Short mmCIF file of C-alpha atoms and ligand atoms in Angstrom, two decimals:
data_model
loop_
_atom_site.label_atom_id
_atom_site.label_comp_id
_atom_site.label_asym_id
_atom_site.label_seq_id
_atom_site.Cartn_x
_atom_site.Cartn_y
_atom_site.Cartn_z
CA UNK Q 1 92.70 -153.85 99.62
CA UNK Q 2 90.66 -155.31 102.26
CA UNK Q 3 89.29 -152.04 104.38
CA UNK Q 4 86.11 -152.53 104.03
CA UNK Q 5 83.66 -149.48 104.73
CA UNK Q 6 80.32 -148.94 107.08
CA UNK Q 7 78.30 -148.24 104.15
CA UNK Q 8 74.78 -148.24 105.93
CA UNK Q 9 75.24 -145.30 108.11
CA UNK Q 10 77.97 -142.45 107.58
CA UNK Q 11 76.38 -140.28 110.30
CA UNK Q 12 80.28 -141.42 111.77
CA UNK Q 13 81.63 -139.23 109.49
CA UNK Q 14 84.64 -139.22 110.99
CA UNK Q 15 84.96 -142.79 110.92
CA UNK Q 16 84.19 -142.62 106.99
CA UNK Q 17 87.06 -139.92 106.29
CA UNK Q 18 89.50 -141.43 108.49
CA UNK Q 19 88.85 -144.99 106.56
CA UNK Q 20 89.54 -142.96 103.24
CA UNK Q 21 92.56 -141.61 104.56
CA UNK Q 22 93.89 -144.92 105.21
CA UNK Q 23 92.42 -145.89 101.95
CA UNK Q 24 94.67 -143.26 99.93
CA UNK Q 25 97.69 -143.99 102.10
CA UNK Q 26 97.01 -147.37 101.34
CA UNK Q 27 96.77 -146.48 97.60
CA UNK Q 28 99.64 -144.57 97.67
CA UNK Q 29 102.25 -147.02 99.13
CA UNK Q 30 100.88 -149.75 96.53
CA UNK Q 31 101.29 -147.33 93.92
CA UNK Q 32 104.76 -146.43 95.23
CA UNK Q 33 105.82 -150.34 95.53
CA UNK Q 34 104.11 -150.82 92.14
CA UNK Q 35 106.47 -151.55 88.76
CA UNK Q 36 106.42 -149.57 85.29
CA UNK Q 37 104.37 -153.25 84.60
CA UNK Q 38 101.28 -152.03 86.09
CA UNK Q 39 100.80 -149.93 83.66
CA UNK Q 40 100.13 -152.63 81.60
CA UNK Q 41 98.09 -155.26 84.04
CA UNK Q 42 94.49 -155.93 82.53
CA UNK Q 43 93.30 -153.80 86.02
CA UNK Q 44 95.18 -150.63 84.63
CA UNK Q 45 92.68 -147.97 85.42
CA UNK Q 46 92.83 -144.13 83.83
CA UNK Q 47 94.84 -142.83 87.02
CA UNK Q 48 96.98 -146.05 87.33
CA UNK Q 49 97.66 -145.05 83.62
CA UNK Q 50 98.31 -141.21 84.34
CA UNK Q 51 100.39 -142.19 87.13
CA UNK Q 52 102.81 -144.36 85.24
CA UNK Q 53 103.17 -141.39 82.75
CA UNK Q 54 104.48 -139.28 84.85
CA UNK Q 55 101.12 -136.96 85.45
CA UNK Q 56 99.37 -138.32 87.97
CA UNK Q 57 95.35 -137.76 88.68
CA UNK Q 58 95.25 -135.18 91.76
CA UNK Q 59 91.37 -135.44 91.37
CA UNK Q 60 89.41 -139.29 90.14
CA UNK Q 61 85.54 -138.48 90.84
CA UNK Q 62 83.33 -141.30 89.32
CA UNK Q 63 79.98 -142.06 90.25
CA UNK Q 64 80.16 -145.60 87.88
CA UNK Q 65 83.21 -147.44 88.85
CA UNK Q 66 86.40 -147.31 90.44
CA UNK Q 67 89.36 -145.11 88.52
CA UNK Q 68 92.17 -146.80 90.41
CA UNK Q 69 92.82 -150.96 90.00
CA UNK Q 70 93.58 -150.61 93.56
CA UNK Q 71 90.49 -148.01 94.54
CA UNK Q 72 88.04 -150.00 97.08
CA UNK Q 73 86.73 -146.61 98.63
CA UNK Q 74 83.38 -145.23 97.94
CA UNK Q 75 81.98 -143.80 95.28
CA UNK Q 76 79.95 -140.51 95.92
CA UNK Q 77 77.14 -140.12 98.84
CA UNK Q 78 73.47 -140.06 98.56
CA UNK Q 79 70.42 -138.95 100.94
CA UNK Q 80 67.08 -139.91 101.00
CA UNK Q 81 64.10 -137.87 101.35
CA UNK Q 82 62.05 -139.76 103.27
CA UNK Q 83 64.31 -139.21 106.81
CA UNK Q 84 67.20 -137.44 105.39
CA UNK Q 85 69.87 -140.44 106.41
CA UNK Q 86 73.16 -140.18 104.32
CA UNK Q 87 74.81 -142.83 102.92
CA UNK Q 88 77.49 -144.06 101.03
CA UNK Q 89 77.93 -146.04 98.01
CA UNK Q 90 80.87 -148.00 97.62
CA UNK Q 91 82.09 -150.73 94.95
CA UNK Q 92 81.14 -154.65 94.35
CA UNK Q 93 85.27 -155.09 93.95
CA UNK Q 94 87.91 -153.35 95.04
CA UNK Q 95 89.04 -151.22 91.06
CA UNK Q 96 85.37 -152.47 90.23
CA UNK Q 97 81.84 -151.18 89.44
CA UNK Q 98 79.56 -149.31 91.63
CA UNK Q 99 77.07 -151.00 94.31
CA UNK Q 100 73.97 -149.69 92.47
CA UNK Q 101 71.93 -152.40 94.20
CA UNK Q 102 73.04 -150.49 97.63
CA UNK Q 103 71.29 -147.39 96.56
CA UNK Q 104 68.54 -149.05 95.05
CA UNK Q 105 68.21 -150.84 98.27
CA UNK Q 106 68.80 -147.29 100.56
CA UNK Q 107 66.59 -145.17 98.53
CA UNK Q 108 63.54 -147.46 97.81
CA UNK Q 109 60.45 -146.06 98.75
CA UNK Q 110 61.54 -142.21 98.83
CA UNK Q 111 63.71 -140.25 96.65
CA UNK Q 112 67.57 -139.56 96.84
CA UNK Q 113 70.17 -137.15 96.13
CA UNK Q 114 74.03 -137.48 95.15
CA UNK Q 115 75.08 -134.95 98.31
CA UNK Q 116 78.92 -135.64 97.63
CA UNK Q 117 81.43 -136.84 94.99
CA UNK Q 118 84.62 -138.24 96.65
CA UNK Q 119 87.89 -138.24 95.14
CA UNK Q 120 89.07 -141.28 94.47
CA UNK Q 121 92.88 -139.48 94.54
CA UNK Q 122 94.90 -139.59 97.76
CA UNK Q 123 94.44 -136.29 97.47
CA UNK Q 124 90.61 -136.34 98.82
CA UNK Q 125 89.82 -133.65 96.58
CA UNK Q 126 85.69 -134.29 97.15
CA UNK Q 127 83.21 -132.35 95.67
CA UNK Q 128 80.19 -131.26 97.62
CA UNK Q 129 76.80 -128.98 96.36
CA UNK Q 130 78.32 -126.03 94.68
CA UNK Q 131 76.98 -123.14 96.94
CA UNK Q 132 75.99 -119.51 95.38
CA UNK Q 133 78.41 -117.19 93.05
CA UNK Q 134 78.78 -114.44 91.36
CA UNK Q 135 75.84 -115.69 88.71
CA UNK Q 136 73.75 -118.63 90.20
CA UNK Q 137 71.78 -119.37 93.63
CA UNK Q 138 72.94 -122.11 95.69
CA UNK Q 139 72.55 -125.48 93.98
CA UNK Q 140 70.90 -128.69 94.37
CA UNK Q 141 72.43 -132.14 94.01
CA UNK Q 142 71.14 -134.48 90.99
CA UNK Q 143 68.68 -137.23 91.29
CA UNK Q 144 71.02 -140.08 92.41
CA UNK Q 145 68.73 -142.75 89.92
CA UNK Q 146 68.23 -140.15 86.79
CA UNK Q 147 70.85 -141.95 84.64
CA UNK Q 148 70.58 -145.29 84.99
CA UNK Q 149 73.24 -147.32 83.19
CA UNK Q 150 75.24 -150.07 81.82
CA UNK Q 151 79.45 -150.03 82.79
CA UNK Q 152 81.04 -153.58 82.64
CA UNK Q 153 77.77 -155.10 82.18
CA UNK Q 154 76.32 -153.83 85.80
CA UNK Q 155 73.89 -150.85 86.25
CA UNK Q 156 75.13 -148.44 87.73
CA UNK Q 157 73.94 -144.82 87.64
CA UNK Q 158 75.24 -141.26 86.17
CA UNK Q 159 74.88 -137.93 87.40
CA UNK Q 160 72.38 -136.22 85.19
CA UNK Q 161 72.50 -132.50 85.85
CA UNK Q 162 68.90 -130.62 85.13
CA UNK Q 163 70.48 -126.63 85.47
CA UNK Q 164 70.66 -125.06 88.87
CA UNK Q 165 72.38 -128.16 89.84
CA UNK Q 166 76.38 -128.40 90.67
CA UNK Q 167 79.49 -129.44 92.91
CA UNK Q 168 82.34 -128.12 93.51
CA UNK Q 169 85.71 -127.67 96.14
CA UNK Q 170 87.57 -124.73 97.01
CA UNK Q 171 89.79 -126.12 98.88
CA UNK Q 172 91.90 -128.93 96.69
CA UNK Q 173 95.67 -130.11 96.85
CA UNK Q 174 97.23 -130.73 94.17
CA UNK Q 175 95.34 -128.86 91.67
CA UNK Q 176 97.68 -126.32 88.83
CA UNK Q 177 97.33 -123.27 90.44
CA UNK Q 178 99.10 -120.14 88.44
CA UNK Q 179 100.26 -121.63 85.19
CA UNK Q 180 100.74 -124.83 86.16
CA UNK Q 181 100.60 -127.56 83.91
CA UNK Q 182 97.15 -129.99 84.21
CA UNK Q 183 95.23 -132.70 82.02
CA UNK Q 184 91.83 -133.27 82.52
CA UNK Q 185 88.93 -135.17 80.96
CA UNK Q 186 85.36 -136.33 81.49
CA UNK Q 187 83.18 -138.82 79.87
CA UNK Q 188 79.79 -136.91 79.45
CA UNK Q 189 77.10 -137.54 76.76
CA UNK Q 190 76.04 -135.65 73.22
CA UNK Q 191 72.15 -136.73 74.42
CA UNK Q 192 71.60 -134.09 77.28
CA UNK Q 193 72.86 -131.06 76.54
CA UNK Q 194 72.17 -127.10 76.13
CA UNK Q 195 73.37 -123.83 75.51
CA UNK Q 196 73.53 -122.64 78.35
CA UNK Q 197 76.47 -121.06 80.53
CA UNK Q 198 77.84 -123.61 81.14
CA UNK Q 199 78.41 -127.68 81.91
CA UNK Q 200 81.80 -127.29 83.59
CA UNK Q 201 84.02 -130.07 84.76
CA UNK Q 202 87.91 -128.71 85.94
CA UNK Q 203 89.95 -125.84 87.13
CA UNK Q 204 88.05 -122.75 88.93
CA UNK Q 205 87.80 -119.80 90.94
CA UNK Q 206 88.01 -120.20 94.90
CA UNK Q 207 85.50 -117.91 95.73
CA UNK Q 208 82.51 -118.26 93.31
CA UNK Q 209 83.25 -115.71 91.47
CA UNK Q 210 84.31 -114.59 88.32
CA UNK Q 211 88.08 -113.09 88.48
CA UNK Q 212 89.13 -112.44 85.22
CA UNK Q 213 90.35 -114.03 81.92
CA UNK Q 214 92.47 -117.48 82.89
CA UNK Q 215 91.38 -118.34 86.41
CA UNK Q 216 89.57 -121.43 84.88
CA UNK Q 217 90.60 -123.99 83.43
CA UNK Q 218 88.02 -126.37 82.89
CA UNK Q 219 86.37 -128.47 80.34
CA UNK Q 220 82.96 -127.19 79.10
CA UNK Q 221 80.36 -129.79 76.57
CA UNK Q 222 77.03 -128.30 75.12
CA UNK Q 223 76.29 -126.19 72.41
CA UNK Q 224 76.82 -122.92 73.63
CA UNK Q 225 78.57 -120.84 70.77
CA UNK Q 226 80.83 -118.13 73.09
CA UNK Q 227 82.86 -117.36 70.04
CA UNK Q 228 81.59 -117.29 66.59
CA UNK Q 229 82.80 -119.04 64.23
CA UNK Q 230 81.62 -122.56 65.57
CA UNK Q 231 80.55 -125.08 63.21
CA UNK Q 232 77.84 -126.97 62.67
CA UNK Q 233 75.59 -127.48 65.42
CA UNK Q 234 77.62 -129.23 68.52
CA UNK Q 235 77.90 -129.89 71.18
CA UNK Q 236 81.36 -129.30 71.58
CA UNK Q 237 84.13 -130.29 73.60
CA UNK Q 238 85.35 -126.43 74.97
CA UNK Q 239 87.78 -125.20 77.54
CA UNK Q 240 86.46 -122.79 79.37
CA UNK Q 241 88.97 -120.50 80.62
CA UNK Q 242 86.87 -118.02 82.04
CA UNK Q 243 85.06 -115.15 80.16
CA UNK Q 244 85.04 -117.72 77.27
CA UNK Q 245 84.83 -120.63 76.23
CA UNK Q 246 87.68 -121.57 73.69
CA UNK Q 247 87.69 -123.77 70.92
CA UNK Q 248 91.30 -122.65 69.73
CA UNK Q 249 93.48 -119.42 69.92
CA UNK Q 250 91.03 -117.12 68.53
CA UNK Q 251 88.18 -117.86 70.65
CA UNK Q 252 85.87 -119.62 67.62
CA UNK Q 253 87.12 -122.37 66.39
CA UNK Q 254 89.63 -123.07 62.98
CA UNK Q 255 88.32 -126.57 62.36
CA UNK Q 256 85.65 -126.69 59.50
CA UNK Q 257 85.79 -130.73 60.83
CA UNK Q 258 84.41 -130.49 63.99
CA UNK Q 259 80.68 -129.91 64.38
CA UNK Q 260 80.58 -131.07 67.58
CA UNK Q 261 80.25 -135.11 68.55
CA UNK Q 262 76.53 -136.20 69.94
CA UNK Q 263 77.18 -139.71 70.36
CA UNK Q 264 75.65 -141.02 73.72
CA UNK Q 265 78.61 -141.31 75.73
CA UNK Q 266 81.76 -138.77 74.50
CA UNK Q 267 85.09 -138.35 75.88
CA UNK Q 268 85.77 -134.49 76.45
CA UNK Q 269 89.51 -134.66 77.20
CA UNK Q 270 91.14 -131.04 77.65
CA UNK Q 271 95.02 -130.68 78.51
CA UNK Q 272 96.87 -126.90 79.21
CA UNK Q 273 100.80 -126.22 79.64
CA UNK Q 274 99.72 -123.24 81.92
CA UNK Q 275 102.26 -120.86 79.62
CA UNK Q 276 101.94 -121.60 75.56
CA UNK Q 277 99.48 -124.17 75.11
CA UNK Q 278 96.40 -126.34 75.54
CA UNK Q 279 94.67 -128.58 73.22
CA UNK Q 280 91.28 -130.14 72.99
CA UNK Q 281 90.04 -133.70 71.80
CA UNK Q 282 87.14 -135.63 71.43
CA UNK Q 283 86.01 -138.95 71.20
CA UNK Q 284 83.29 -141.59 71.31
CA UNK Q 285 83.63 -143.42 74.84
CA UNK Q 286 81.84 -146.75 73.43
CA UNK Q 287 84.59 -147.20 70.54
CA UNK Q 288 87.58 -145.94 68.50
CA UNK Q 289 89.92 -143.47 69.67
CA UNK Q 290 90.51 -139.75 70.40
CA UNK Q 291 90.25 -136.37 67.96
CA UNK Q 292 92.39 -133.67 68.19
CA UNK Q 293 89.74 -130.88 67.49
CA UNK Q 294 92.95 -128.16 68.98
CA UNK Q 295 96.46 -128.30 69.70
CA UNK Q 296 98.24 -124.74 70.00
CA UNK Q 297 98.68 -121.81 71.18
CA UNK Q 298 96.45 -120.04 74.27
CA UNK Q 299 94.10 -117.69 73.40
CA UNK Q 300 95.64 -114.70 71.96
CA UNK Q 301 93.43 -111.65 74.47
CA UNK Q 302 95.00 -110.75 77.32
CA UNK Q 303 95.31 -112.81 80.73
CA UNK Q 304 95.37 -116.40 79.14
CA UNK Q 305 99.32 -116.92 78.81
CA UNK Q 306 100.09 -117.33 81.61
CA UNK Q 307 97.20 -118.59 82.77
CA UNK Q 308 96.05 -117.75 86.19
CA UNK Q 309 94.41 -120.66 87.55
CA UNK Q 310 93.24 -120.76 91.07
CA UNK Q 311 92.88 -124.86 91.68
CA UNK Q 312 89.06 -124.90 92.93
CA UNK Q 313 87.35 -127.86 91.21
CA UNK Q 314 83.92 -127.05 89.46
CA UNK Q 315 81.08 -130.05 87.95
CA UNK Q 316 78.18 -129.14 86.31
CA UNK Q 317 78.50 -125.02 86.57
CA UNK Q 318 80.91 -122.45 84.97
CA UNK Q 319 83.38 -120.99 87.38
CA UNK Q 320 80.87 -118.17 88.50
CA UNK Q 321 78.00 -120.68 89.11
CA UNK Q 322 76.46 -120.01 86.00
CA UNK Q 323 74.29 -122.83 86.44
CA UNK Q 324 71.33 -122.69 83.37
CA UNK Q 325 73.38 -125.71 81.51
CA UNK Q 326 72.32 -129.37 81.64
CA UNK Q 327 74.35 -132.39 81.16
CA UNK Q 328 75.72 -136.16 82.55
CA UNK Q 329 79.05 -136.97 84.09
CA UNK Q 330 80.23 -140.51 84.62
CA UNK Q 331 83.96 -139.77 85.39
CA UNK Q 332 86.66 -137.49 84.95
CA UNK Q 333 89.90 -136.80 86.18
CA UNK Q 334 92.66 -134.13 86.46
CA UNK Q 335 95.96 -134.83 86.45
CA UNK Q 336 99.06 -132.75 87.81
CA UNK Q 337 101.95 -132.02 84.59
CA UNK Q 338 100.84 -132.28 80.91
CA UNK Q 339 99.40 -135.95 79.66
CA UNK Q 340 101.28 -137.31 77.04
CA UNK Q 341 99.12 -138.43 73.76
CA UNK Q 342 100.07 -142.04 74.39
CA UNK Q 343 98.48 -141.85 78.53
CA UNK Q 344 95.60 -140.15 76.26
CA UNK Q 345 95.11 -142.76 73.93
CA UNK Q 346 95.13 -145.60 76.79
CA UNK Q 347 92.92 -143.99 79.01
CA UNK Q 348 89.88 -143.35 75.77
CA UNK Q 349 91.17 -147.45 74.89
CA UNK Q 350 90.17 -147.85 78.89
CA UNK Q 351 87.49 -145.75 79.09
CA UNK Q 352 85.79 -147.87 75.52
CA UNK Q 353 86.54 -151.21 77.30
CA UNK Q 354 84.24 -150.44 80.20
CA UNK Q 355 81.02 -150.92 77.30
CA UNK Q 356 79.63 -147.81 78.67
CA UNK Q 357 75.73 -148.33 78.12
CA UNK Q 358 75.83 -151.48 75.98
CA UNK Q 359 73.98 -154.52 76.46
CA UNK Q 360 73.43 -156.31 79.68
CA UNK Q 361 73.18 -159.90 78.30
CA UNK Q 362 69.02 -159.47 79.05
CA UNK Q 363 67.07 -158.99 75.62
CA UNK Q 364 63.95 -158.84 75.25
CA UNK Q 365 62.32 -159.19 77.86
CA UNK Q 366 60.36 -156.10 80.61
CA UNK Q 367 63.51 -157.31 83.68
CA UNK Q 368 65.02 -154.19 84.26
CA UNK Q 369 68.48 -153.75 82.26
CA UNK Q 370 66.80 -155.48 79.42
CA UNK Q 371 67.08 -154.21 76.31
CA UNK Q 372 64.17 -154.48 73.78
CA UNK Q 373 61.63 -153.50 71.24
CA UNK Q 374 58.31 -153.44 71.36
CA UNK Q 375 56.10 -153.70 68.37
CA UNK Q 376 52.16 -152.81 67.96
CA UNK Q 377 49.66 -155.88 67.13
CA UNK Q 378 46.96 -153.70 65.70
CA UNK Q 379 46.36 -155.03 62.01
CA UNK Q 380 47.38 -151.86 60.49
CA UNK Q 381 50.15 -151.63 62.71
CA UNK Q 382 52.10 -155.40 63.22
CA UNK Q 383 55.15 -154.38 61.76
CA UNK Q 384 55.40 -150.89 63.68
CA UNK Q 385 57.34 -149.86 66.85
CA UNK Q 386 57.65 -147.75 69.57
CA UNK Q 387 60.03 -144.85 68.77
CA UNK Q 388 60.72 -141.17 69.73
CA UNK Q 389 61.20 -138.84 67.09
CA UNK Q 390 61.11 -135.11 67.17
CA UNK Q 391 61.40 -135.53 71.45
CA UNK Q 392 57.57 -137.65 70.84
CA UNK Q 393 56.98 -140.78 71.40
CA UNK Q 394 55.14 -142.77 67.90
CA UNK Q 395 54.57 -145.62 66.30
CA UNK Q 396 56.81 -146.42 62.76
CA UNK Q 397 58.27 -148.90 60.97
CA UNK Q 398 61.82 -149.12 61.44
CA UNK Q 399 64.30 -149.91 58.51
CA UNK Q 400 67.57 -147.04 58.93
CA UNK Q 401 70.04 -147.00 61.59
CA UNK Q 402 68.34 -143.95 63.38
CA UNK Q 403 65.00 -145.80 63.55
CA UNK Q 404 66.53 -148.56 65.33
CA UNK Q 405 68.56 -146.84 68.17
CA UNK Q 406 65.60 -144.90 68.45
CA UNK Q 407 63.17 -147.52 68.59
CA UNK Q 408 65.44 -149.33 71.20
CA UNK Q 409 64.95 -148.97 74.88
CA UNK Q 410 66.38 -149.94 78.15
CA UNK Q 411 64.01 -151.15 80.77
CA UNK Q 412 64.75 -149.80 84.10
CA UNK Q 413 63.06 -150.40 87.61
CA UNK Q 414 59.64 -147.88 87.24
CA UNK Q 415 61.33 -144.84 88.67
CA UNK Q 416 58.06 -144.56 90.63
CA UNK Q 417 57.42 -147.82 91.85
CA UNK Q 418 59.86 -151.39 91.23
CA UNK Q 419 56.67 -153.26 90.72
CA UNK Q 420 56.33 -151.62 87.39
CA UNK Q 421 58.64 -150.31 84.78
CA UNK Q 422 59.92 -147.56 82.96
CA UNK Q 423 61.33 -147.36 79.62
CA UNK Q 424 65.02 -145.41 78.95
CA UNK Q 425 65.97 -144.15 75.43
CA UNK Q 426 68.92 -146.57 74.20
CA UNK Q 427 70.40 -143.69 72.54
CA UNK Q 428 69.56 -140.89 74.56
CA UNK Q 429 70.51 -142.12 78.06
CA UNK Q 430 68.68 -140.79 81.09
CA UNK Q 431 65.80 -139.80 78.34
CA UNK Q 432 62.87 -142.00 78.93
CA UNK Q 433 58.91 -142.18 77.78
CA UNK Q 434 56.79 -140.41 79.76
CA UNK Q 435 52.76 -139.03 79.15
CA UNK Q 436 52.14 -135.20 79.67
CA UNK Q 437 48.64 -133.71 78.93
CA UNK Q 438 48.25 -137.41 77.82
CA UNK Q 439 50.53 -137.20 75.37
CA UNK Q 440 53.86 -139.46 75.50
CA UNK Q 441 57.34 -137.81 75.24
CA UNK Q 442 60.82 -139.05 75.32
CA UNK Q 443 61.93 -136.23 77.69
CA UNK Q 444 65.08 -136.34 80.12
CA UNK Q 445 64.19 -137.69 84.05
CA UNK Q 446 64.07 -134.34 86.36
CA UNK Q 447 64.33 -136.02 89.53
CA UNK Q 448 60.93 -134.64 89.95
CA UNK Q 449 58.04 -136.49 91.81
CA UNK Q 450 55.56 -135.77 88.67
CA UNK Q 451 57.90 -136.84 86.10
CA UNK Q 452 59.37 -140.38 88.46
CA UNK Q 453 54.88 -141.26 88.30
CA UNK Q 454 54.49 -139.93 84.57
CA UNK Q 455 57.13 -142.55 83.28
CA UNK Q 456 56.07 -145.05 85.28
CA UNK Q 457 54.34 -148.33 83.63
CA UNK Q 458 52.56 -150.84 84.65
CA UNK Q 459 52.49 -154.65 82.52
CA UNK Q 460 49.19 -157.00 82.71
CA UNK Q 461 49.02 -159.31 79.96
CA UNK Q 462 48.14 -157.67 77.17
CA UNK Q 463 44.24 -156.71 76.52
CA UNK Q 464 44.08 -158.48 73.43
CA UNK Q 465 45.39 -161.92 74.00
CA UNK Q 466 48.89 -160.53 72.86
CA UNK Q 467 51.92 -159.32 74.55
CA UNK Q 468 51.69 -157.13 77.54
CA UNK Q 469 49.40 -153.66 78.53
CA UNK Q 470 51.09 -150.87 80.30
CA UNK Q 471 49.02 -149.28 83.08
CA UNK Q 472 50.07 -145.56 83.90
CA UNK Q 473 51.21 -145.94 87.36
CA UNK Q 474 49.27 -142.33 87.89
CA UNK Q 475 46.01 -142.84 85.81
CA UNK Q 476 45.29 -145.86 86.35
CA UNK Q 477 42.70 -146.13 84.51
CA UNK Q 478 44.66 -145.17 81.03
CA UNK Q 479 47.12 -147.36 79.03
CA UNK Q 480 49.74 -146.63 76.65
CA UNK Q 481 47.66 -146.57 73.33
CA UNK Q 482 48.91 -145.79 69.46
CA UNK Q 483 45.75 -143.11 67.95
CA UNK Q 484 46.77 -142.14 64.32
CA UNK Q 485 50.43 -143.34 64.88
CA UNK Q 486 50.98 -141.12 68.05
CA UNK Q 487 51.33 -142.19 71.55
CA UNK Q 488 48.73 -141.10 74.86
CA UNK Q 489 47.85 -142.67 77.83
CA UNK Q 490 44.25 -143.49 76.60
CA UNK Q 491 41.05 -145.22 78.24
CA UNK Q 492 37.64 -145.00 76.23
CA UNK Q 493 35.80 -142.33 77.94
CA UNK Q 494 35.79 -140.75 74.77
CA UNK Q 495 36.96 -137.63 76.53
CA UNK Q 496 40.14 -137.08 74.12
CA UNK Q 497 40.08 -138.37 70.42
CA UNK Q 498 42.64 -140.91 71.62
CA UNK Q 499 40.39 -142.32 74.18
CA UNK Q 500 37.94 -143.38 71.57
CA UNK Q 501 36.79 -147.63 72.02
CA UNK Q 502 37.14 -148.88 68.55
CA UNK Q 503 40.60 -150.94 68.33
CA UNK Q 504 41.06 -150.33 71.91
CA UNK Q 505 42.02 -153.18 73.42
CA UNK Q 506 44.42 -153.79 70.35
CA UNK Q 507 46.08 -150.50 70.19
CA UNK Q 508 47.65 -150.80 73.98
CA UNK Q 509 48.30 -154.79 73.39
CA UNK Q 510 52.36 -154.61 72.55
CA UNK Q 511 54.66 -157.13 71.82
CA UNK Q 512 57.86 -156.62 73.27
CA UNK Q 513 60.83 -157.63 71.28
CA UNK Q 514 63.79 -158.29 70.55
CA UNK Q 515 65.67 -155.04 70.52
CA UNK Q 516 66.53 -153.16 67.34
CA UNK Q 517 69.95 -151.66 67.97
CA UNK Q 518 71.24 -154.33 70.72
O1 LIG I 601 84.27 -118.62 80.82
C1 LIG I 601 82.59 -118.84 80.63
C2 LIG I 601 82.04 -118.46 81.83
O2 LIG I 601 82.24 -116.53 82.06
C3 LIG I 601 82.56 -118.65 83.12
O3 LIG I 601 82.28 -120.54 83.57
C4 LIG I 601 81.86 -118.11 84.19
O4 LIG I 601 83.14 -117.95 84.83
C5 LIG I 601 81.80 -116.66 83.57
O5 LIG I 601 80.30 -116.56 83.82
#
């Protein structure tokens, strides 16, 4: 496909819209001219797979990559705080990955929100920021750079929801209604979840209100156990069918093996024939296949058999805009018709091939994208590394697989200054080292200026002559220090116990090493 999109200026919304429609027509023509062999071609992406299987995508949303091998349009729109200007973020190549550098350049020196997530399908079911609903007020968009991850070897951004954030399209085309069959999956994260209602992606009401049982058919991911029993601690892939998050026809789980899935990247899948059957699957989006956690009749409570879907699409909230939930979204599609298990498996294989979160190829340096572990240099502790433990940042020896994952960090462009760095957790995508009341923690990036500043550290030569020291961006007299095995930002003033002068230069000097968990 040769069409180009003007990524620098979307004030000409009509032109952008027309280009998107043209891109859709070209994609449709290409699809209709394509033989079944396309399905097995290297560039067969999730919507090519579902299309070839007879269940075409009617929605395809992603901030990270194309979901059709021929798609070359915009993925999402960002708006910057400094002057209110908007731009579209597209792809590095047709069928490829998001052009995150374009976002970095447009948003340099300010902050951006994602204001629209485009539908790559010919249906143009684009998601805009959700308005007020029965259970929640006006939402906001997600900070555009809160969830830097790697996909296909490129640095891209996922969408990180911190609560009171959501997207919606109440006027869709082709999405299942009133008992029609459909399927959907999303790639989310098992490390950024909560038990509030409702981190959803899928079919919802067209008026942001709870209009009754069976009026939704959406994926839900989180730790909210609506119907007992739920086994383990979650988070679980559940079906939000309205007035309930279902793990089975009984509501609660009938599957003691389904204790949830905590992988950093999770494939969540739901399909529903709209009449008498639905199924739930989960999987590690970085490796392996899918597991079916439920497959059977619709819920036995009144109103779900047949279903009464209304055909809106929601992302990040419940059907009535219940918006207390947090979550992560990288990509998701909805289909017309009930997908086959074979197509689901092929989609999972394609997702795994993306290598979400995988190595950038750069390790052991302070260049953005590099994966590192950080070793203490004080004589007591030269075998200890910075790790997170119970959300705190500490130093400890590393031996188990958990230790290794907790002690691995991805260097990111400084969240408050591109001449400094931030440290994203390897196994908690979207979580960063930040200080709060001078202690250092691992926390999800919430997009606020305070978080950005607290999570930004400026490397200088190590104060004891070894490695590097990391100056706090917003407390420029303080450096990242270990004291009694806990991390702080500290100086030598003595104002706090961790500001002791003894062994200061050693405690603030760190060797940036190869990652324990590349
Ligand atoms: O079904 C769970 C939630 O209940 C829905 O998402 C919401 O509309 C209602 O509050």
